PDB file of C-alpha atoms in Angstrom:
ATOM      1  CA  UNK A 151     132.930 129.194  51.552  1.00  0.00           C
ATOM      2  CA  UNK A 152     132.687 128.638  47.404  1.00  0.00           C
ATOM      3  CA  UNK A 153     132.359 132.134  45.802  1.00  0.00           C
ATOM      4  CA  UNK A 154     130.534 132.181  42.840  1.00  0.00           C
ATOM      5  CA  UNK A 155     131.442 134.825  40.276  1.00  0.00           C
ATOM      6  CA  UNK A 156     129.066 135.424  37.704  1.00  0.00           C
ATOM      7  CA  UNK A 157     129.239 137.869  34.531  1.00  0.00           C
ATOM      8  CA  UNK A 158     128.173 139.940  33.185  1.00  0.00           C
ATOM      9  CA  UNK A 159     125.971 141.472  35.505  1.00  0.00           C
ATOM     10  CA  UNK A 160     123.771 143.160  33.060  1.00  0.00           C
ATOM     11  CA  UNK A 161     122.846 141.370  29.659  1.00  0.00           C
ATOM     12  CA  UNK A 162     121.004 143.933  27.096  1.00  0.00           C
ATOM     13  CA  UNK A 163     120.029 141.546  24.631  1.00  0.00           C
ATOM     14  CA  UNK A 164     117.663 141.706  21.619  1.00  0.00           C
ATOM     15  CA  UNK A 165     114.605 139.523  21.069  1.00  0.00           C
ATOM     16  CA  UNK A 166     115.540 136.363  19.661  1.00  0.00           C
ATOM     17  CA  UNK A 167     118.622 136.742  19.733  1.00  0.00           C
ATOM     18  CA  UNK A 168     121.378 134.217  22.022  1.00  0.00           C
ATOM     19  CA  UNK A 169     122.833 135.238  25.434  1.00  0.00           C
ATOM     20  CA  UNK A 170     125.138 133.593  27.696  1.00  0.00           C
ATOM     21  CA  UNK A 171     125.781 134.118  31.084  1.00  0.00           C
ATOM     22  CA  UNK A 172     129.219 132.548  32.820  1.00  0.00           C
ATOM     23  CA  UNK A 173     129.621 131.611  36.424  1.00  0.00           C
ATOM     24  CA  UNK A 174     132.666 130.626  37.794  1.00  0.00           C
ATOM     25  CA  UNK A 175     133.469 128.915  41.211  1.00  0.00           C
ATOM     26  CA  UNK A 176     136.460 129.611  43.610  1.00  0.00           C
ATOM     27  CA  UNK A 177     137.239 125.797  44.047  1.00  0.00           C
ATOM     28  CA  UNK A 178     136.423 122.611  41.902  1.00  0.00           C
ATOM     29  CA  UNK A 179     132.612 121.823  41.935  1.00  0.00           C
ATOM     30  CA  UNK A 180     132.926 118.305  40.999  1.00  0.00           C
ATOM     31  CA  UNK A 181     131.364 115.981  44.337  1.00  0.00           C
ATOM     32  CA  UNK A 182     133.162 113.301  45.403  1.00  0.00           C
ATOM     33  CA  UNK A 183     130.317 110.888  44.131  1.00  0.00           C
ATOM     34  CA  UNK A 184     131.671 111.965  40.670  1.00  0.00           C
ATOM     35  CA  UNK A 185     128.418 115.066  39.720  1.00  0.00           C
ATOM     36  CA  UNK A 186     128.794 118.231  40.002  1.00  0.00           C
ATOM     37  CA  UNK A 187     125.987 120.208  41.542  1.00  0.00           C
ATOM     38  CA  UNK A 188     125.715 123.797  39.544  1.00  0.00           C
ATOM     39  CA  UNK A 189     122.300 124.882  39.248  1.00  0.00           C
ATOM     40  CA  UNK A 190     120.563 127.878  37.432  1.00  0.00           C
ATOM     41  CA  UNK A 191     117.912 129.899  38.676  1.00  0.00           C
ATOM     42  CA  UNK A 192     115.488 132.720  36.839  1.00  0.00           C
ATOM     43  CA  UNK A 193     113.884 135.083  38.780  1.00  0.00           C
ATOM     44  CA  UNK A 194     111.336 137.547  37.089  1.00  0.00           C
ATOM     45  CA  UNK A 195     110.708 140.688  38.597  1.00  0.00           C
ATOM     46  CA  UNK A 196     108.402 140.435  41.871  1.00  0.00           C
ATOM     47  CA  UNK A 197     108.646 136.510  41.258  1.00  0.00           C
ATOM     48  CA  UNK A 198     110.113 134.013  43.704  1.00  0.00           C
ATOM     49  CA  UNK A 199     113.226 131.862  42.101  1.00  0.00           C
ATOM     50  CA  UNK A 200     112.157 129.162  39.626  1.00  0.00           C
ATOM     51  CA  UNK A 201     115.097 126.727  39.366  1.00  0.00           C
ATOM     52  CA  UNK A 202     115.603 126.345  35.153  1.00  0.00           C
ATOM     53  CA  UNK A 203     119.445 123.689  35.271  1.00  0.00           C
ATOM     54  CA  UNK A 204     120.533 121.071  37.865  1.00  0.00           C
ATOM     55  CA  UNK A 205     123.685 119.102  38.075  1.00  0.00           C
ATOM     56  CA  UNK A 206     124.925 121.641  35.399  1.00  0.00           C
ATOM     57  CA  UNK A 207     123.396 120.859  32.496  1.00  0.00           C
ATOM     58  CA  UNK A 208     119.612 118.904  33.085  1.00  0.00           C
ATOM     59  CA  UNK A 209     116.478 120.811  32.713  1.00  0.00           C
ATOM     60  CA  UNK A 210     113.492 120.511  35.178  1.00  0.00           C
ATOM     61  CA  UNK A 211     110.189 119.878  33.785  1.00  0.00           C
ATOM     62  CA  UNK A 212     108.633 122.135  31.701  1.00  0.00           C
ATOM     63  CA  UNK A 213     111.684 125.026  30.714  1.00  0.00           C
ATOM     64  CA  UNK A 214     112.166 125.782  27.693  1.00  0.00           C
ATOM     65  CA  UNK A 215     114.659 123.821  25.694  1.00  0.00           C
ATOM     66  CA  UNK A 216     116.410 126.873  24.238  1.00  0.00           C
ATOM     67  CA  UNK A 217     118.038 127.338  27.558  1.00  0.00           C
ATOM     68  CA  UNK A 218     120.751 125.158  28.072  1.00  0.00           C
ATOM     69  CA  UNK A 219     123.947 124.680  30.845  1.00  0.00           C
ATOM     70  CA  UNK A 220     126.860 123.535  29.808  1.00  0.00           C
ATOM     71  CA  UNK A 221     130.230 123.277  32.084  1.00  0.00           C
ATOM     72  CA  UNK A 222     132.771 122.079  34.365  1.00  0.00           C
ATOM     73  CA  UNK A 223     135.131 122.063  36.820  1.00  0.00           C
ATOM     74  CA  UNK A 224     135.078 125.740  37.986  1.00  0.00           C
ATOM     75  CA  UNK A 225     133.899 127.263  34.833  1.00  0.00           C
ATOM     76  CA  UNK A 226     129.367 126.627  34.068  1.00  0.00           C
ATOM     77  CA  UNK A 227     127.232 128.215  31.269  1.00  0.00           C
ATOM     78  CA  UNK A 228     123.755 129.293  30.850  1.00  0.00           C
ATOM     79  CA  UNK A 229     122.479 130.016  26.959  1.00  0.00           C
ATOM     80  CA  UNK A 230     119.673 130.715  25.978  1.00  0.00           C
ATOM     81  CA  UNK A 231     119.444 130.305  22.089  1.00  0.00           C
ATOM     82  CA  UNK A 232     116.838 132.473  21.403  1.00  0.00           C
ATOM     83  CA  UNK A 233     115.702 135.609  24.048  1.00  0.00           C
ATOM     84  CA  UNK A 234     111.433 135.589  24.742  1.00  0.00           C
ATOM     85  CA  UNK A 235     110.248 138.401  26.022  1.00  0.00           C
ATOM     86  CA  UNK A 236     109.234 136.274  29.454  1.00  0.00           C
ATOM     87  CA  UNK A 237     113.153 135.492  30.004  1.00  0.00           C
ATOM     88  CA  UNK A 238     113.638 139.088  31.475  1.00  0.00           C
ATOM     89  CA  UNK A 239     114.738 138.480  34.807  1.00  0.00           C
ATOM     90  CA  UNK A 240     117.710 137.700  36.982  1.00  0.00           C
ATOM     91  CA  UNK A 241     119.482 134.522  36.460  1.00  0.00           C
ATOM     92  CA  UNK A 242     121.575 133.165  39.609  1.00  0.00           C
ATOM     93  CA  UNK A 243     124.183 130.192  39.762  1.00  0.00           C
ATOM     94  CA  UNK A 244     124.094 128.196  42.737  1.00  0.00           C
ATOM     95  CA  UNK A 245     126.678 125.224  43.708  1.00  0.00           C
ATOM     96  CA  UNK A 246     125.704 122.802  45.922  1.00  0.00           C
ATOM     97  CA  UNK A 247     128.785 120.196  45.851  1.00  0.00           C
ATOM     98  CA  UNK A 248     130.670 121.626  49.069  1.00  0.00           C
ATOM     99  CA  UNK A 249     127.719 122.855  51.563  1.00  0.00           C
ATOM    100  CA  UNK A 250     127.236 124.544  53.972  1.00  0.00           C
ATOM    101  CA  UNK A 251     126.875 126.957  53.353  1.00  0.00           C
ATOM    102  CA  UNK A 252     125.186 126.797  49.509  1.00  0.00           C
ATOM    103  CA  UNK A 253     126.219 129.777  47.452  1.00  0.00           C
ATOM    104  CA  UNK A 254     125.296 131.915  44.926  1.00  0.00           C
ATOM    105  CA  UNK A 255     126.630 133.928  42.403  1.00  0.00           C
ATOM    106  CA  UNK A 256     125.835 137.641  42.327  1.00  0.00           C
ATOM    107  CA  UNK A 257     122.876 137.385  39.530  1.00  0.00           C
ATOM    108  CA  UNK A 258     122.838 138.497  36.192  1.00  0.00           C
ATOM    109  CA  UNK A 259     120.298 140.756  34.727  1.00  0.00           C
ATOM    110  CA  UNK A 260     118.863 139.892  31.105  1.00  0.00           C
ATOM    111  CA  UNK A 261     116.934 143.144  30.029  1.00  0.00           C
ATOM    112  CA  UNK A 262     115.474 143.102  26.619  1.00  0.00           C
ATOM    113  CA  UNK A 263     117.440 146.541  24.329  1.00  0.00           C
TER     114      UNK A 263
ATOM    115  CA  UNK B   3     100.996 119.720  43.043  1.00  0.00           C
ATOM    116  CA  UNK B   4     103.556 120.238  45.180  1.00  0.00           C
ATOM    117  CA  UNK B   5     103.145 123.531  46.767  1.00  0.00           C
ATOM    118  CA  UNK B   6     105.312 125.695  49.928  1.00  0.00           C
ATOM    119  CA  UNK B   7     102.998 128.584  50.917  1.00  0.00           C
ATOM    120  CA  UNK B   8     104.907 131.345  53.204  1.00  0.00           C
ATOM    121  CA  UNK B   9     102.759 133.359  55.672  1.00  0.00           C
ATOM    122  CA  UNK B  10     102.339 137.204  55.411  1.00  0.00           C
ATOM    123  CA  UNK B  11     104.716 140.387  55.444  1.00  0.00           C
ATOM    124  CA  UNK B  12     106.080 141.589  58.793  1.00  0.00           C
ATOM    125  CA  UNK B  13     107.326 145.228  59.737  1.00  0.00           C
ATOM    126  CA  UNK B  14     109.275 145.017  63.212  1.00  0.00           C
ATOM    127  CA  UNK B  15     110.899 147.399  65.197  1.00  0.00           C
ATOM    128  CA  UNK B  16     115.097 147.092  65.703  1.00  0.00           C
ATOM    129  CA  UNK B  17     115.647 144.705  68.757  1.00  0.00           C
ATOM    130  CA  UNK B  18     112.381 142.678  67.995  1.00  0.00           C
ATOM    131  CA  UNK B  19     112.006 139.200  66.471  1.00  0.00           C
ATOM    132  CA  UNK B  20     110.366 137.475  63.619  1.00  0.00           C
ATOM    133  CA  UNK B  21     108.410 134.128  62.704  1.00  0.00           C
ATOM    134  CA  UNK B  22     108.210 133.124  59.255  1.00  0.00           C
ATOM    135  CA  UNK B  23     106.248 129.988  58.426  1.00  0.00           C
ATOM    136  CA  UNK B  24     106.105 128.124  55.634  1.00  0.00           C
ATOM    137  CA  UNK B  25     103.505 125.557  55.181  1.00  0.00           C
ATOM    138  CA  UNK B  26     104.279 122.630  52.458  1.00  0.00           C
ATOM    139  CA  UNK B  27     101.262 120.267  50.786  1.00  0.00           C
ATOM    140  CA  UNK B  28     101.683 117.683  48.156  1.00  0.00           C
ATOM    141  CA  UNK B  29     104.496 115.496  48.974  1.00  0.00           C
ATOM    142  CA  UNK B  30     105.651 114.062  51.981  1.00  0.00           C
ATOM    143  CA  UNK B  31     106.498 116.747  54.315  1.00  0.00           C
ATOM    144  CA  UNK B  32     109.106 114.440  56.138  1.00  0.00           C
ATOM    145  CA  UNK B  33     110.758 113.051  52.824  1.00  0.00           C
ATOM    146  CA  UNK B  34     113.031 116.267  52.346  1.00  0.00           C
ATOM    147  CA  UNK B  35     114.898 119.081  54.587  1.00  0.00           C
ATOM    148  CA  UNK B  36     113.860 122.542  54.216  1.00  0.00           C
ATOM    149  CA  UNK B  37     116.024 125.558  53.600  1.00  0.00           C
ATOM    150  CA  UNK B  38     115.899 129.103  54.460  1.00  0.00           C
ATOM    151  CA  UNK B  39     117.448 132.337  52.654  1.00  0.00           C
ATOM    152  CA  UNK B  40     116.964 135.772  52.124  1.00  0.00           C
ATOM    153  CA  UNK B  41     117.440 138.600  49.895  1.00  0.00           C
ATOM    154  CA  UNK B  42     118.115 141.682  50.784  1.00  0.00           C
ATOM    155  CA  UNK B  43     116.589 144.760  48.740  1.00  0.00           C
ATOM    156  CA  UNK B  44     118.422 144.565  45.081  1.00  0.00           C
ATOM    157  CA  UNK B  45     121.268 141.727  46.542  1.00  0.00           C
ATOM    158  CA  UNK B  46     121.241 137.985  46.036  1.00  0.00           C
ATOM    159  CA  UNK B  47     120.617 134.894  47.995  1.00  0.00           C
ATOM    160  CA  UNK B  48     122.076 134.412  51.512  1.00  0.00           C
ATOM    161  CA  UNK B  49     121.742 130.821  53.115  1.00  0.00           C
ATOM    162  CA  UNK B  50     120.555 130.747  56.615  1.00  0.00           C
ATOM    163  CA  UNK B  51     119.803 127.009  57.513  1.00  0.00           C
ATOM    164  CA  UNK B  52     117.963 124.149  57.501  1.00  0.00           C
ATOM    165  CA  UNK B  53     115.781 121.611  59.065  1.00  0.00           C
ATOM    166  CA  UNK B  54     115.051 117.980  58.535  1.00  0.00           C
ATOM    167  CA  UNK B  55     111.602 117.796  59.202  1.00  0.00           C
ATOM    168  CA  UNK B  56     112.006 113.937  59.974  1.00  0.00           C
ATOM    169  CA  UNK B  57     114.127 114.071  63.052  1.00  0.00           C
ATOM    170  CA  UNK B  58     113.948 118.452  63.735  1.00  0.00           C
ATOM    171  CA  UNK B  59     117.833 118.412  63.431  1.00  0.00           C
ATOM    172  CA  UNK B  60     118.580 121.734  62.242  1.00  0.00           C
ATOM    173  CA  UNK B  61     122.276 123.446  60.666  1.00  0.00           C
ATOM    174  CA  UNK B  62     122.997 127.315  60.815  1.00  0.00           C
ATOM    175  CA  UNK B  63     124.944 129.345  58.851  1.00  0.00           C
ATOM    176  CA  UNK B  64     127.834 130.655  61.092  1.00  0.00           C
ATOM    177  CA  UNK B  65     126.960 134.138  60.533  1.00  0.00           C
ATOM    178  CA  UNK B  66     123.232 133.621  61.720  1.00  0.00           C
ATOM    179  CA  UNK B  67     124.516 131.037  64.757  1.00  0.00           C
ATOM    180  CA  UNK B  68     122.674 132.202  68.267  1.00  0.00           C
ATOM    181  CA  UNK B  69     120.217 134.303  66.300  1.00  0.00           C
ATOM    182  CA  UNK B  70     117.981 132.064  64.190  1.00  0.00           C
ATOM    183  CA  UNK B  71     116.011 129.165  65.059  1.00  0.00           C
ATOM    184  CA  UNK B  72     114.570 126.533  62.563  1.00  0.00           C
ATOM    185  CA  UNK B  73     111.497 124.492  64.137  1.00  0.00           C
ATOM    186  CA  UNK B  74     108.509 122.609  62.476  1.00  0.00           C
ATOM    187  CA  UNK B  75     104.787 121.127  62.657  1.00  0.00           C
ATOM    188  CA  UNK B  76     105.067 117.867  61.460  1.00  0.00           C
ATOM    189  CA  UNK B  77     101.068 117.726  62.493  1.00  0.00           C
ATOM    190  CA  UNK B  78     100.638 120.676  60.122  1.00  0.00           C
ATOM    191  CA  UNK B  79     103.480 120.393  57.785  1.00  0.00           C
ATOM    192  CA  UNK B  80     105.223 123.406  58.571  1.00  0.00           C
ATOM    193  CA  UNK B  81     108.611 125.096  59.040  1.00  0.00           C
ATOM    194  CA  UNK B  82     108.966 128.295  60.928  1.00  0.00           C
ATOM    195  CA  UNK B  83     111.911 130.709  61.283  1.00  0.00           C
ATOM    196  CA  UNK B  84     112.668 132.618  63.760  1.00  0.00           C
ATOM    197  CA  UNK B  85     115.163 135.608  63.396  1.00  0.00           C
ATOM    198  CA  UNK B  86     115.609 137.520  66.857  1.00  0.00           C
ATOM    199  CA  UNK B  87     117.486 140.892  67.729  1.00  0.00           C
ATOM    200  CA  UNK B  88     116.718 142.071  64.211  1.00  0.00           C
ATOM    201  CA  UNK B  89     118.142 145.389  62.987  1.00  0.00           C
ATOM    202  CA  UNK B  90     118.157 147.485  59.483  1.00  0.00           C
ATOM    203  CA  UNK B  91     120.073 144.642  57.907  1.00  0.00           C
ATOM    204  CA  UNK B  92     117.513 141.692  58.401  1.00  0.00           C
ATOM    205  CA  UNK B  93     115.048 144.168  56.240  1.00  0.00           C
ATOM    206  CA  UNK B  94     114.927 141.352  53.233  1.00  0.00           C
ATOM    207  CA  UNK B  95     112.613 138.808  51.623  1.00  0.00           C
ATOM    208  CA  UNK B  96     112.652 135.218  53.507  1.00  0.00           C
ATOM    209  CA  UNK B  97     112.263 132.030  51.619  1.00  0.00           C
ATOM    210  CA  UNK B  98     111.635 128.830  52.348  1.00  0.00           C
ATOM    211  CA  UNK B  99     112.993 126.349  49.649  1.00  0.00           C
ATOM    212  CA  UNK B 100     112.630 122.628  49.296  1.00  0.00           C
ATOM    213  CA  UNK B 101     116.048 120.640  49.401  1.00  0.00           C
ATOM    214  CA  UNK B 102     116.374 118.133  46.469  1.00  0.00           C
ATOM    215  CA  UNK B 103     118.507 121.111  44.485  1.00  0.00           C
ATOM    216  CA  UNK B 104     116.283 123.724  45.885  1.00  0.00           C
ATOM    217  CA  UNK B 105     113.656 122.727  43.334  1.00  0.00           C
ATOM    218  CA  UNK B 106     110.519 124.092  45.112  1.00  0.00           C
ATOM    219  CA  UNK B 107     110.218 127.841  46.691  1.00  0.00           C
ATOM    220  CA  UNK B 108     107.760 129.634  48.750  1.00  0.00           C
ATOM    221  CA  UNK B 109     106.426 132.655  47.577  1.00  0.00           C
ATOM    222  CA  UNK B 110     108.841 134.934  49.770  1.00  0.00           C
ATOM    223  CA  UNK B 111     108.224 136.993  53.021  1.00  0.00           C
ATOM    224  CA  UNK B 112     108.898 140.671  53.175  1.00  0.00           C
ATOM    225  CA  UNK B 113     110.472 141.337  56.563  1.00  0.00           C
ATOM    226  CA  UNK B 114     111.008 145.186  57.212  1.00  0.00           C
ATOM    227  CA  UNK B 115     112.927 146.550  59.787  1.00  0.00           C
ATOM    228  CA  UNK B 116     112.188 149.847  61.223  1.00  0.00           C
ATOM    229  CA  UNK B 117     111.634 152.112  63.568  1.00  0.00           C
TER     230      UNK B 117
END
């Protein structure tokens, strides 16, 4: 199975300031169809996942455009330029290029100081 | 809108099973599989399986294999779950989560374990 190794695991960040969050994969995540299938995930507390990235780096409709993925091969990024008070939450990686089983990374909590 | 709806929270007793539904409206039920995962108290996501609603082929996670069983409703739109011999450790939140990059998620279902 791909492990997915995210850090940090806690994020104390001040309002509008950046954070960045790093995921990395134990093998290559780039499909043999030539994408690579890294997602991002936010989960606010007592909230169900809300998926934010696909295919590394494309938002779904309606996030925010200060959060951003960036990556590849192994290594993926989630920014977000300027920290809202709503972004406090956990934020997963997920790969989905060598299934199944899809994994996860461990989550990182953003907390606002 | 597209919407996944779980059904209620469930406390069972150690050696019991479970059945988790998850009823989808808004798109077309049989156009994408359905996952399931859970998340235990303060942990991340663990994939169980899936089903393709379209033909009721299913795929288990290795660690789950002979325990869990993914059916559906294709009159009602709905995927159940069925965990059986449950024990401390199946005490976690069960989703239901639409394939296409797990884009769409039910709401979660608290399963607690105890005697």
């Amino acid at each position: 199975d791909v492990v997915m190794t995210q850090s940090p695991l806690s994020l104390p960040v001040t309002l509008g300031q950046p954070a960045s969050i790093s995921c990395r994969s134990s093998l290559s995540l780039v499909h043999s169809d030539g994408d690579t299938y890294v997602s991002w995930f936010q989960q606010r507390p007592g909230q169900s996942p809300r998926r934010l990235i696909y295919k590394v780096s494309n938002r779904d409709s309606g996030v925010p455009d200060r959060f951003s993925g960036s990556g590849s091969g192994t290594d993926f990024t989630l920014r977000i330029s300027r920290v809202e008070a709503e972004d406090v939450g956990v934020y997963y990686c997920m790969q989905s290029t060598h299934w199944p089983p899809w994994t996860f990374g461990q989550g990182t909590k953003v907390e606002i100081k | 809108q597209v919407q996944v709806v779980q059904s209620g929270a469930e406390v069972k007793k150690p050696g019991a099973s479970v059945k988790v539904s998850c009823q989808t409206s808004g798109y077309t039920f049989t156009d994408y599989y359905m996952h399931w995962l859970r998340q235990a108290p303060g942990q991340g996501f663990e994939w169980m399986g899936w089903i393709n609603p379209n033909t009721g082929d299913t795929n288990y996670a290795q660690k789950f294999q002979g325990r869990v069983t993914v059916t559906r409703d294709t009159s009602i739109n709905t995927v159940y779950m069925e965990l059986s011999r449950l024990t401390s450790d199946d005490t976690a939140v069960y989703y239901c989560a639409r394939d296409g990059g797990f884009d769409i998620w039910g709401q979660g279902t608290r399963v607690t374990v105890s005697s």
